Coordinates of C-alpha atoms and ligand atoms in Angstrom, one line a residue:
M1 CA -4.3 -13.2 -3.5
A2 CA -0.7 -13.9 -2.5
R3 CA 0.3 -11.9 0.6
L4 CA 3.4 -9.9 0.8
N5 CA 4.8 -9.6 4.4
E6 CA 7.8 -7.4 3.7
F7 CA 8.9 -5.1 0.9
S8 CA 11.4 -2.9 2.6
A9 CA 14.9 -1.5 2.3
A10 CA 16.2 -4.9 3.4
T11 CA 14.1 -6.5 0.6
R12 CA 15.6 -4.1 -1.8
Q13 CA 19.1 -5.1 -0.7
R14 CA 18.3 -8.8 -1.1
N15 CA 16.7 -8.0 -4.5
L16 CA 19.9 -6.3 -5.7
E17 CA 21.8 -9.5 -4.9
A18 CA 19.2 -11.6 -6.8
L19 CA 19.3 -9.2 -9.7
S20 CA 23.0 -9.6 -10.1
R21 CA 23.0 -13.3 -9.5
D22 CA 20.0 -14.9 -11.2
T23 CA 18.9 -15.1 -14.9
F24 CA 15.4 -13.8 -15.5
D25 CA 12.8 -14.5 -18.2
L26 CA 12.0 -10.9 -18.4
L27 CA 13.7 -7.6 -17.4
I28 CA 11.4 -4.6 -17.2
I29 CA 12.9 -1.1 -17.4
G30 CA 10.6 1.4 -15.6
G31 CA 8.4 1.3 -12.5
G32 CA 5.5 3.4 -13.8
I33 CA 2.1 1.9 -14.4
T34 CA 3.2 0.3 -17.6
G35 CA 6.1 -1.5 -16.1
A36 CA 4.2 -2.4 -12.9
G37 CA 1.3 -3.8 -14.9
I38 CA 3.7 -5.9 -17.0
A39 CA 5.4 -7.2 -13.9
R40 CA 2.1 -8.3 -12.4
D41 CA 0.9 -9.9 -15.6
A42 CA 4.2 -11.7 -16.2
T43 CA 4.4 -13.0 -12.6
L44 CA 0.8 -14.3 -12.8
R45 CA 2.0 -16.4 -15.8
G46 CA 4.8 -17.8 -13.7
L47 CA 7.6 -16.0 -15.5
R48 CA 10.8 -15.0 -13.6
V49 CA 10.6 -11.2 -13.6
A50 CA 13.0 -8.4 -12.7
L51 CA 11.9 -4.8 -12.6
V52 CA 14.3 -1.8 -12.2
E53 CA 13.2 1.8 -11.7
Q54 CA 15.7 4.6 -11.9
R55 CA 14.1 6.7 -9.2
D56 CA 11.1 5.8 -7.0
F57 CA 8.2 3.7 -8.3
A58 CA 5.7 6.0 -10.0
S59 CA 8.0 9.0 -9.9
G60 CA 7.5 9.6 -13.6
T61 CA 4.2 10.3 -15.4
S62 CA 2.3 7.7 -13.3
S63 CA 2.1 10.0 -10.2
R64 CA 1.2 13.0 -12.3
S65 CA -2.0 12.1 -14.2
S66 CA -5.5 13.5 -13.8
K67 CA -6.3 10.3 -11.8
L68 CA -9.4 9.5 -13.9
V69 CA -10.2 6.0 -15.0
H70 CA -12.0 7.1 -18.1
G71 CA -14.7 5.1 -19.6
G72 CA -13.6 6.3 -23.0
L73 CA -16.3 8.9 -23.8
R74 CA -13.6 11.2 -25.2
Y75 CA -12.6 8.7 -27.8
L76 CA -16.2 8.4 -29.0
A77 CA -15.9 12.0 -30.2
Q78 CA -12.8 11.0 -32.1
G79 CA -14.6 8.0 -33.6
D80 CA -12.2 5.4 -32.0
V81 CA -14.8 2.8 -31.1
G82 CA -12.1 0.1 -30.2
L83 CA -10.6 2.4 -27.6
V84 CA -14.0 3.2 -26.1
M85 CA -14.8 -0.5 -25.6
E86 CA -11.4 -1.2 -24.2
A87 CA -11.4 1.7 -21.8
A88 CA -14.9 0.9 -20.6
N89 CA -14.0 -2.7 -20.1
E90 CA -10.9 -1.9 -18.2
R91 CA -12.8 0.5 -15.9
R92 CA -15.1 -2.4 -15.0
T93 CA -12.1 -4.7 -14.4
L94 CA -10.4 -2.2 -12.1
R95 CA -13.6 -1.9 -10.1
R96 CA -13.5 -5.6 -9.7
I97 CA -9.8 -6.2 -8.8
A98 CA -9.2 -3.0 -6.8
P99 CA -12.4 -1.2 -6.0
Y100 CA -10.6 1.3 -3.7
L101 CA -8.6 2.5 -6.8
A102 CA -11.7 3.1 -9.0
R103 CA -14.2 5.0 -7.0
P104 CA -17.3 6.2 -8.9
L105 CA -17.2 9.9 -9.7
Q106 CA -20.2 11.9 -10.8
M107 CA -19.3 14.1 -13.8
L108 CA -21.3 17.2 -14.9
V109 CA -20.9 18.6 -18.3
P110 CA -22.7 22.0 -18.5
V111 CA -23.8 23.1 -22.0
H112 CA -24.7 26.6 -23.1
G113 CA -27.3 26.0 -25.8
R114 CA -29.7 23.6 -27.4
S115 CA -27.3 22.3 -30.1
G116 CA -24.7 21.5 -27.5
Y117 CA -27.4 19.8 -25.4
M118 CA -28.4 17.6 -28.3
T119 CA -24.8 16.7 -29.1
I120 CA -24.0 15.7 -25.5
S121 CA -27.3 13.8 -25.2
A122 CA -26.7 11.7 -28.3
G123 CA -23.0 11.1 -27.3
L124 CA -23.9 9.9 -23.8
F125 CA -26.7 7.7 -25.1
T126 CA -24.4 6.0 -27.6
Y127 CA -21.7 5.7 -25.0
D128 CA -23.9 4.0 -22.4
K129 CA -25.0 1.4 -25.0
M130 CA -21.5 0.8 -26.4
A131 CA -19.7 0.7 -23.1
R132 CA -22.4 -1.5 -21.5
V133 CA -22.6 1.0 -18.6
E134 CA -24.2 -0.6 -15.5
K135 CA -27.8 0.5 -14.9
E136 CA -27.0 2.6 -11.8
H137 CA -24.3 4.5 -13.6
R138 CA -26.2 5.4 -16.8
N139 CA -26.2 9.0 -17.9
Q140 CA -28.9 11.5 -17.3
M141 CA -29.6 14.8 -19.2
L142 CA -30.5 17.7 -16.9
G143 CA -32.4 20.8 -17.5
R144 CA -31.3 24.2 -16.4
D145 CA -32.8 24.2 -12.9
D146 CA -31.6 20.7 -12.1
T147 CA -28.1 21.6 -13.3
L148 CA -28.0 24.7 -11.1
A149 CA -29.4 22.7 -8.2
K150 CA -26.5 20.3 -8.5
E151 CA -23.9 23.0 -9.0
P152 CA -25.2 26.3 -7.8
L153 CA -21.9 28.0 -8.4
L154 CA -22.1 27.7 -12.2
R155 CA -22.6 31.0 -14.0
R156 CA -26.4 31.1 -14.3
D157 CA -26.4 33.2 -17.5
K158 CA -24.4 30.5 -19.3
V159 CA -26.3 27.3 -18.3
Y160 CA -28.8 25.7 -20.7
G161 CA -28.6 22.2 -19.1
A162 CA -26.0 19.5 -18.5
G163 CA -25.0 15.9 -19.2
F164 CA -24.5 13.9 -16.0
Y165 CA -22.6 10.7 -16.1
Y166 CA -20.0 8.6 -14.2
E167 CA -16.3 8.1 -14.5
C168 CA -14.0 6.6 -11.8
L169 CA -11.4 8.3 -9.7
T170 CA -8.2 6.5 -9.0
D171 CA -4.9 7.2 -7.3
D172 CA -2.2 6.7 -9.9
A173 CA 0.9 6.2 -7.7
R174 CA -1.0 3.9 -5.4
L175 CA -2.2 1.9 -8.4
V176 CA 1.5 1.5 -9.4
I177 CA 2.7 0.4 -6.0
E178 CA -0.2 -2.1 -5.6
N179 CA 0.7 -3.7 -8.9
I180 CA 4.4 -3.9 -7.9
K181 CA 3.5 -5.4 -4.5
T182 CA 1.3 -7.9 -6.2
A183 CA 4.1 -8.9 -8.6
A184 CA 6.5 -9.1 -5.7
A185 CA 4.1 -11.4 -3.7
L186 CA 4.2 -13.7 -6.8
G187 CA 8.0 -13.8 -6.8
G188 CA 8.9 -10.8 -8.9
I189 CA 12.1 -9.0 -8.0
A190 CA 11.7 -5.2 -8.1
A191 CA 14.0 -2.4 -6.9
N192 CA 13.6 1.3 -6.9
Y193 CA 16.6 3.7 -7.5
T194 CA 18.2 1.3 -10.0
E195 CA 18.9 2.7 -13.4
V196 CA 19.7 0.9 -16.7
V197 CA 22.8 2.6 -18.1
S198 CA 23.7 0.2 -20.9
F199 CA 22.7 -3.0 -22.5
R200 CA 24.5 -6.4 -22.8
T201 CA 24.3 -8.5 -25.9
E202 CA 25.4 -12.0 -26.7
G203 CA 25.7 -13.0 -30.4
G204 CA 24.0 -9.7 -31.4
R205 CA 21.0 -10.5 -29.3
L206 CA 20.1 -8.5 -26.1
S207 CA 20.9 -10.6 -23.0
G208 CA 20.3 -8.1 -20.3
A209 CA 21.4 -4.7 -19.0
V210 CA 24.0 -2.9 -16.8
V211 CA 22.2 -1.3 -13.9
R212 CA 23.4 1.4 -11.5
D213 CA 22.4 1.4 -7.9
R214 CA 21.6 5.1 -7.4
L215 CA 21.5 4.8 -3.6
G216 CA 24.4 2.5 -2.7
G217 CA 26.5 3.3 -5.7
G218 CA 28.1 0.7 -8.0
E219 CA 27.0 -1.1 -11.2
F220 CA 26.0 -4.7 -11.9
E221 CA 24.7 -6.8 -14.8
V222 CA 21.2 -8.2 -14.9
R223 CA 20.8 -11.2 -17.2
A224 CA 17.4 -11.7 -18.9
H225 CA 16.1 -13.6 -21.9
V226 CA 13.8 -10.7 -22.9
T227 CA 14.0 -7.0 -22.0
V228 CA 11.0 -4.6 -22.1
N229 CA 11.5 -0.9 -22.1
A230 CA 8.6 0.7 -20.3
A231 CA 10.4 3.9 -19.5
G232 CA 7.5 6.3 -20.3
P233 CA 8.9 9.7 -21.4
W234 CA 12.4 8.1 -21.3
V235 CA 11.5 5.4 -23.8
D236 CA 13.5 7.0 -26.6
A237 CA 16.5 7.6 -24.3
V238 CA 16.5 3.9 -23.4
R239 CA 16.0 2.8 -27.1
L240 CA 19.1 5.0 -27.9
L241 CA 21.2 2.9 -25.5
Q242 CA 21.0 0.2 -28.2
G243 CA 23.0 2.4 -30.6
E244 CA 22.7 5.6 -32.6
S245 CA 20.7 4.1 -35.4
E246 CA 17.5 4.3 -33.4
K247 CA 15.2 7.3 -34.4
P248 CA 13.1 9.1 -31.8
R249 CA 9.5 8.0 -31.9
L250 CA 8.0 9.9 -28.9
H251 CA 6.0 13.2 -28.9
L252 CA 6.0 14.5 -25.4
T253 CA 3.2 16.7 -24.3
K254 CA 3.0 18.4 -20.9
G255 CA -0.1 18.5 -18.6
I256 CA -0.3 20.4 -15.4
H257 CA -2.8 20.5 -12.5
L258 CA -3.4 23.1 -9.8
V259 CA -4.8 22.4 -6.3
V260 CA -7.0 25.0 -4.5
P261 CA -8.7 24.9 -1.1
K262 CA -12.2 23.5 -1.4
E263 CA -13.8 26.6 0.2
R264 CA -12.4 28.7 -2.8
L265 CA -14.3 26.5 -5.2
P266 CA -16.9 24.4 -3.3
V267 CA -18.1 22.1 -6.1
Q268 CA -20.0 18.9 -5.4
H269 CA -19.1 17.0 -8.6
C270 CA -16.4 16.8 -11.2
V271 CA -17.3 19.5 -13.6
V272 CA -16.2 19.4 -17.2
M273 CA -15.3 22.8 -18.6
T274 CA -14.6 23.9 -22.2
T275 CA -11.6 26.1 -22.9
P276 CA -11.5 28.8 -25.5
D277 CA -9.5 26.4 -27.7
K278 CA -12.3 23.9 -27.4
R279 CA -10.6 21.4 -25.1
S280 CA -12.2 19.8 -22.1
I281 CA -10.7 20.4 -18.7
F282 CA -11.9 19.3 -15.3
V283 CA -12.5 20.5 -11.8
V284 CA -12.2 17.5 -9.4
P285 CA -13.3 17.7 -5.8
R286 CA -11.2 15.5 -3.4
G287 CA -11.6 15.8 0.4
D288 CA -11.0 19.4 1.4
I289 CA -9.2 20.4 -1.8
V290 CA -10.2 20.7 -5.5
Y291 CA -7.9 20.2 -8.4
L292 CA -8.0 21.7 -11.9
G293 CA -6.5 20.1 -15.0
T294 CA -5.1 19.7 -17.4
T295 CA -3.1 21.4 -20.1
D296 CA -1.8 19.6 -23.3
T297 CA 1.2 21.4 -24.8
N298 CA 4.3 20.3 -26.8
Y299 CA 7.3 19.8 -24.6
E300 CA 11.0 19.6 -25.0
G301 CA 12.6 20.4 -21.6
R302 CA 14.0 18.3 -18.7
L303 CA 12.1 15.0 -18.2
D304 CA 12.4 14.5 -14.4
E305 CA 10.6 17.6 -13.0
P306 CA 8.9 19.6 -15.8
A307 CA 8.4 23.2 -14.7
I308 CA 4.9 24.8 -14.6
T309 CA 4.8 28.2 -16.3
V310 CA 2.6 31.1 -15.3
E311 CA 0.9 30.7 -18.7
D312 CA 0.1 27.0 -17.9
G313 CA -1.6 28.1 -14.7
E314 CA -3.4 31.0 -16.1
Y315 CA -4.8 28.8 -18.9
L316 CA -6.6 26.7 -16.3
L317 CA -7.7 29.6 -14.1
Q318 CA -9.1 31.6 -17.0
T319 CA -11.6 28.9 -17.9
T320 CA -12.5 28.1 -14.3
N321 CA -13.1 31.7 -13.5
A322 CA -15.3 32.0 -16.6
T323 CA -17.3 28.9 -15.7
F324 CA -18.1 29.6 -12.0
D325 CA -19.5 32.6 -10.2
I326 CA -16.8 32.8 -7.6
E327 CA -14.2 35.3 -6.4
P328 CA -11.7 34.9 -9.2
L329 CA -9.0 32.3 -8.5
R330 CA -5.4 33.5 -8.9
L331 CA -2.2 31.5 -9.0
S332 CA -1.5 32.7 -5.4
D333 CA -4.6 30.8 -4.3
T334 CA -3.0 27.4 -5.2
V335 CA -1.9 25.2 -2.4
G336 CA -0.4 22.6 -4.7
A337 CA 0.4 21.7 -8.3
W338 CA 1.9 19.0 -10.4
A339 CA 3.1 18.6 -14.0
G340 CA 3.5 15.4 -16.0
L341 CA 4.6 14.4 -19.5
R342 CA 2.5 12.2 -21.8
P343 CA 4.8 9.7 -23.6
L344 CA 2.8 9.7 -26.9
L345 CA 3.8 8.4 -30.3
H346 CA 4.5 11.1 -32.8
Q347 CA 1.9 11.5 -35.6
E348 CA 2.9 14.0 -38.3
G349 CA 0.8 17.2 -38.4
K350 CA -1.3 16.5 -35.3
K351 CA -1.8 18.9 -32.4
P352 CA -1.1 17.6 -28.9
S353 CA -4.8 16.9 -28.1
E354 CA -5.3 15.2 -31.5
I355 CA -2.6 12.6 -31.1
S356 CA -3.9 9.1 -30.5
R357 CA -3.6 7.7 -27.0
R358 CA -3.2 4.2 -28.4
D359 CA -0.1 2.2 -27.4
E360 CA 2.4 0.6 -29.7
I361 CA 5.1 -2.0 -29.3
M362 CA 8.4 -1.3 -31.0
V363 CA 11.0 -4.0 -31.6
G364 CA 14.6 -2.8 -31.6
P365 CA 17.6 -4.2 -33.7
S366 CA 18.8 -6.2 -30.7
G367 CA 15.4 -7.5 -29.7
L368 CA 14.5 -4.8 -27.2
L369 CA 10.7 -4.5 -26.9
S370 CA 9.7 -0.9 -26.2
I371 CA 6.1 0.2 -25.3
A372 CA 4.8 3.7 -25.4
G373 CA 1.5 5.6 -25.8
G374 CA -1.5 4.4 -23.9
K375 CA -3.3 5.5 -20.8
L376 CA -3.3 4.6 -17.2
T377 CA -6.9 3.4 -17.7
A378 CA -6.0 0.6 -20.1
Y379 CA -2.7 -0.3 -18.4
R380 CA -3.8 -3.9 -17.7
R381 CA -4.6 -4.7 -21.3
M382 CA -1.4 -3.0 -22.5
A383 CA 0.5 -5.2 -20.1
E384 CA -1.4 -8.3 -21.2
R385 CA -0.5 -7.6 -24.9
I386 CA 3.2 -7.1 -24.3
V387 CA 3.5 -10.2 -22.0
E388 CA 1.8 -12.3 -24.8
N389 CA 4.6 -11.1 -27.1
V390 CA 7.2 -11.9 -24.5
A391 CA 5.7 -15.4 -23.9
E392 CA 5.8 -16.1 -27.7
I393 CA 9.5 -15.0 -27.9
L394 CA 10.4 -17.2 -24.9
T395 CA 8.6 -20.2 -26.4
E396 CA 10.3 -19.7 -29.8
R397 CA 13.6 -19.6 -28.1
G398 CA 12.9 -22.9 -26.3
H399 CA 12.3 -21.5 -22.7
S400 CA 9.4 -23.1 -20.9
V401 CA 6.3 -20.9 -20.4
R402 CA 3.4 -22.1 -18.3
P403 CA 0.4 -22.8 -20.5
D404 CA -2.1 -21.3 -18.0
P405 CA -1.5 -17.5 -18.2
G406 CA -3.4 -16.7 -14.9
N407 CA -6.1 -14.1 -15.1
S408 CA -5.1 -10.5 -14.5
A409 CA -8.7 -9.4 -15.0
T410 CA -10.0 -11.4 -12.0
E411 CA -7.1 -11.8 -9.6
L412 CA -7.4 -9.1 -6.9
L413 CA -4.7 -6.5 -6.6
S414 CA -2.9 -5.9 -3.3
G415 CA -5.4 -3.8 -1.3
G416 CA -8.2 -4.9 -3.5
A417 CA -10.1 -7.1 -1.0
T418 CA -12.5 -4.5 0.3
G419 CA -15.5 -5.7 -1.8
E420 CA -17.1 -3.3 -4.3
D421 CA -18.6 -1.1 -1.5
V422 CA -15.5 0.5 0.0
E423 CA -17.5 2.7 2.3
A424 CA -19.2 -0.4 3.8
F425 CA -15.7 -1.9 4.3
A426 CA -14.6 1.3 6.1
A427 CA -17.8 1.3 8.2
R428 CA -17.2 -2.3 9.2
L429 CA -13.7 -1.6 10.4
K430 CA -14.8 1.5 12.3
S431 CA -17.5 -0.4 14.1
K432 CA -15.2 -3.4 14.9
W433 CA -12.4 -1.2 16.2
S434 CA -14.7 1.5 17.6
R435 CA -12.1 2.7 20.1
L436 CA -9.9 4.0 17.3
P437 CA -10.6 7.5 15.9
A438 CA -12.9 7.2 12.9
D439 CA -10.8 9.7 10.8
I440 CA -7.7 7.5 11.1
V441 CA -9.5 4.4 9.9
E442 CA -11.3 6.3 7.1
R443 CA -8.0 7.6 5.9
L444 CA -6.3 4.2 5.9
V445 CA -9.0 2.6 3.9
T446 CA -9.1 5.5 1.4
V447 CA -5.3 5.3 0.8
Y448 CA -4.5 1.6 1.3
G449 CA -7.7 -0.2 0.6
S450 CA -8.1 -3.6 2.3
N451 CA -4.5 -3.5 3.5
A452 CA -5.8 -0.9 6.1
E453 CA -7.2 -3.8 8.1
R454 CA -3.8 -5.1 9.2
M455 CA -2.8 -1.5 10.2
V456 CA -6.0 -1.1 12.2
E457 CA -5.5 -4.4 13.9
G458 CA -1.9 -3.5 14.7
M459 CA -3.0 -0.1 16.2
A460 CA -5.6 -1.9 18.4
T461 CA -2.9 -4.1 20.0
D462 CA -0.1 -1.5 20.1
P463 CA -1.5 2.0 21.0
Q464 CA 1.8 3.6 20.2
L465 CA 1.1 2.9 16.5
A466 CA -2.1 4.8 16.7
L467 CA -0.3 8.0 17.7
R468 CA -0.8 10.9 15.2
C469 CA 2.2 12.4 13.5
A470 CA 0.7 15.9 14.3
P471 CA -2.3 16.9 16.4
E472 CA -4.7 17.6 13.6
S473 CA -3.4 14.9 11.2
A474 CA -4.9 11.5 10.5
V475 CA -1.5 10.2 9.6
T476 CA -0.3 7.8 12.3
Q477 CA 3.0 6.1 13.3
S478 CA 1.4 2.9 12.0
E479 CA 1.1 4.3 8.4
V480 CA 4.8 5.3 8.4
A481 CA 5.9 1.9 9.7
Y482 CA 3.8 0.1 7.1
A483 CA 5.1 2.2 4.2
V484 CA 8.7 1.6 5.2
R485 CA 8.2 -2.1 6.0
E486 CA 5.9 -3.0 3.1
E487 CA 6.2 -0.4 0.4
M488 CA 9.9 0.1 -0.1
V489 CA 10.0 3.7 1.0
M490 CA 13.6 4.9 0.8
T491 CA 13.2 8.6 1.3
L492 CA 10.9 11.1 3.0
V493 CA 9.7 12.3 -0.5
D494 CA 8.8 8.6 -1.4
F495 CA 6.5 8.5 1.6
L496 CA 5.0 12.0 1.5
E497 CA 4.6 12.3 -2.3
R498 CA 3.8 8.9 -3.6
R499 CA 2.8 6.5 -0.8
S500 CA 0.7 8.6 1.6
R501 CA -0.1 11.3 -1.2
L502 CA 0.0 14.1 1.5
F503 CA 2.1 16.1 -1.0
L504 CA -1.0 16.4 -3.2
W505 CA -4.1 16.1 -1.0
D506 CA -2.9 17.7 2.2
R507 CA -3.3 21.5 2.1
A508 CA 0.1 21.9 3.8
N509 CA 1.6 19.4 1.4
G510 CA 2.6 17.2 4.3
L511 CA 5.0 19.8 5.7
G512 CA 3.1 19.7 9.1
V513 CA 4.2 16.0 9.6
A514 CA 7.4 15.9 7.6
S515 CA 9.8 16.3 10.6
Q516 CA 7.9 13.7 12.8
V517 CA 7.7 11.3 9.8
A518 CA 11.5 11.6 9.1
H519 CA 12.3 11.0 12.8
L520 CA 10.1 7.9 12.7
M521 CA 11.7 6.6 9.5
A522 CA 15.3 7.2 10.9
P523 CA 15.7 4.1 13.0
M524 CA 14.0 1.9 10.4
L525 CA 16.3 3.1 7.6
G526 CA 19.5 3.7 9.7
W527 CA 19.6 7.5 9.3
D528 CA 21.7 9.7 11.6
T529 CA 20.6 13.2 12.5
T530 CA 22.4 14.8 9.6
R531 CA 20.6 12.5 7.2
V532 CA 17.2 13.3 8.9
D533 CA 17.9 17.0 8.6
R534 CA 18.8 16.7 5.0
Q535 CA 15.7 14.7 4.2
I536 CA 13.5 17.3 5.9
R537 CA 15.3 20.2 4.1
E538 CA 15.1 18.5 0.7
Y539 CA 11.4 17.8 1.1
G540 CA 10.8 21.5 1.9
E541 CA 12.7 22.5 -1.2
H542 CA 10.8 20.1 -3.3
V543 CA 7.4 21.5 -2.2
A544 CA 8.6 25.0 -2.8
A545 CA 10.0 24.2 -6.3
V546 CA 6.8 22.6 -7.5
K547 CA 4.7 25.6 -6.5
H548 CA 7.1 28.0 -8.2
F549 CA 5.5 29.1 -11.5
V550 CA 8.2 30.0 -13.9
S551 CA 7.8 32.7 -16.6
P552 CA 7.8 31.3 -20.1
E553 CA 11.2 32.9 -20.7
S554 CA 12.8 30.9 -17.9
D555 CA 11.2 27.8 -19.2
I556 CA 12.9 28.4 -22.5
V557 CA 16.3 29.0 -20.8
E558 CA 15.7 25.7 -19.0
K559 CA 15.0 23.9 -22.3
K560 CA 18.2 25.3 -23.8
V561 CA 20.2 24.1 -20.8
A562 CA 18.6 20.6 -21.1
H563 CA 19.5 20.3 -24.8
A564 CA 23.1 21.6 -24.4
Ligands
FAD601 P1 6.0 6.6 -16.4 O1 5.0 6.6 -15.3 O2 6.8 7.8 -16.7 O3 7.0 5.4 -16.0 C1 8.3 5.2 -16.7 C2 9.3 5.0 -15.6 O4 10.5 4.6 -16.2 C3 9.7 6.3 -14.8 O5 9.3 6.1 -13.4 C4 11.2 6.4 -15.0 O6 11.8 6.9 -13.9 C5 11.6 5.0 -15.4 N1 12.8 5.0 -16.2 C6 13.2 5.8 -17.2 N2 14.4 5.5 -17.7 C7 14.9 4.5 -16.9 C8 16.1 3.7 -16.9 N3 17.1 4.0 -17.7 N4 16.3 2.8 -15.9 C9 15.3 2.5 -15.1 N5 14.1 3.2 -15.0 C10 13.9 4.1 -15.9 N6 -4.3 8.4 -18.2 C11 -5.5 8.0 -17.7 O7 -5.9 6.9 -18.0 N7 -6.3 8.9 -17.0 C12 -6.0 10.1 -16.8 O8 -6.7 10.9 -16.1 C13 -4.8 10.6 -17.3 N8 -4.4 11.9 -17.1 C14 -3.2 12.3 -17.5 C15 -2.8 13.6 -17.2 C16 -1.6 14.0 -17.6 C17 -1.2 15.5 -17.3 C18 -0.6 13.2 -18.1 C19 0.8 13.6 -18.4 C20 -1.0 11.8 -18.4 C21 -2.3 11.4 -18.1 N9 -2.7 10.1 -18.4 C22 -3.9 9.7 -18.0 C23 -1.8 9.2 -19.0 C24 -1.0 8.3 -18.1 O9 -0.7 9.0 -16.9 C25 0.2 7.7 -18.7 O10 -0.1 7.0 -19.9 C26 1.0 6.7 -17.8 O11 1.1 7.2 -16.5 C27 2.3 6.4 -18.4 O12 2.9 5.4 -17.6 P2 4.3 4.8 -17.9 O13 4.6 3.7 -17.0 O14 4.4 4.4 -19.4 O15 5.4 6.0 -17.8

């Protein structure tokens, strides 16, 4: 695994210079999981790669998913055997290349009667066989008593039994940044806050793009032999930059999640619930919070921060309150929330939940390759497929492509060197550096995988780095310094929302450490006091905005504004 020593604001500056100076084999538009996976695959094959992201890495859909690496059970019900096999295979692969980003998660599917029990039992049996599920993770069918012993809060009158199986839990934004860092360590040139605003052509063929630096201002050209549009929900907008003849292909659907304190819904497992419209939604325990998700509704509003309506929230709460014997949850109980957009390919006459999650590559009139559809789970295979296309195009045009493509299924991701047993890795660090508080070491391994080791070593030699950002917080100065130096954090939101994930998993959404973190970032990023104050204020406003549930009418107003 190539090691990256620096990926900072200074790296970004150098990368902007390289972007405007060099000619690349491949320009990738979009730093979500699709673009990040493509960057890693292409750099593993020795291609010269540039990646531009209009905001921060993972700021689109790839920080807003349900964070499940699905084995594909859901596709079995839809009869899509190919997708089941691919998803199951990719889950195994992720457990190999980044175990900390694919932690096994026990799933419980309660059923209300005998026929449901038989259906789930047959489905899980077939799934274990088809997906070649490892012995220790095979499914079990539970009777009523065993189900209630596992989840005593389930409404007793409704439980007949349950299916019990495994999926994996990931951290989507961390998966993105680790792919980008791996690509950067292999020579890829990536920059956040760089937006493609138009394309360049030579002899009718795409030869690169004009990019705007959204932090420093100014525009410059990036030259590339092949350009891939991995812009997620913006794929159509980027395709349209080629000319008005392009027709929209995307069908966007919105999914929201709510976060509640664990004591309000103290479940032990991920519980799969069925909504009145027969969809499956989840309750997922994570540390001292539990999150609920997700919805799947047609969407036409603004793409950057989709609003959460009261109706979206009530939809999740209604089914949760009907499933568990708890003091009914209300919207006012939520301590966090997020909304994301699925960039699916339109299929005539299909409802949001029926649209296929398969990906598709579209070739534009000037040679732009666009990719949409797909899932986080199968991102590596998607990337492999598109880079195979890119390699073919490059070869046809006489550019040299290394015959050995590297192996993205076995090469470890950045942070992936913990070994399969992540708990054992954390225990080893805790015992080796026993003078450091265990909660800090635990947190670093959970969030940064094997990269935690260097942070821990650093804290042991420089006690200042081990100082907490707030008395009760496990976030240390070391973590802030690491994220700024090695993860191209440019704003307070980048750190709190997408690198440390405090925005989601901390019950105070990171507000308790925001001021201290901003002051620590200031000397590293050259911020004066006005800038520090602005960062803190903007972060506070961001947290408040996400938890503001709009009425359906105001969502409609917003949609009208967005289309005007
Ligand atoms: P994005 O993450 O949106 O990335 C596209 C990027 O392109 C954005 O960051 C954007 O800023 C950038 N961009 C756009 N225009 C430009 C431009 N002009 N110049 C430069 N950059 C640009 N999948 C799973 O496997 N498991 C799950 O549990 C799961 N749950 C989900 C739950 C929800 C609610 C949703 C919405 C999706 C879920 N998915 C899940 C699907 C998965 O999250 C998506 O398939 C995946 O994140 C899409 O990634 P992407 O990189 O294509 O898009």
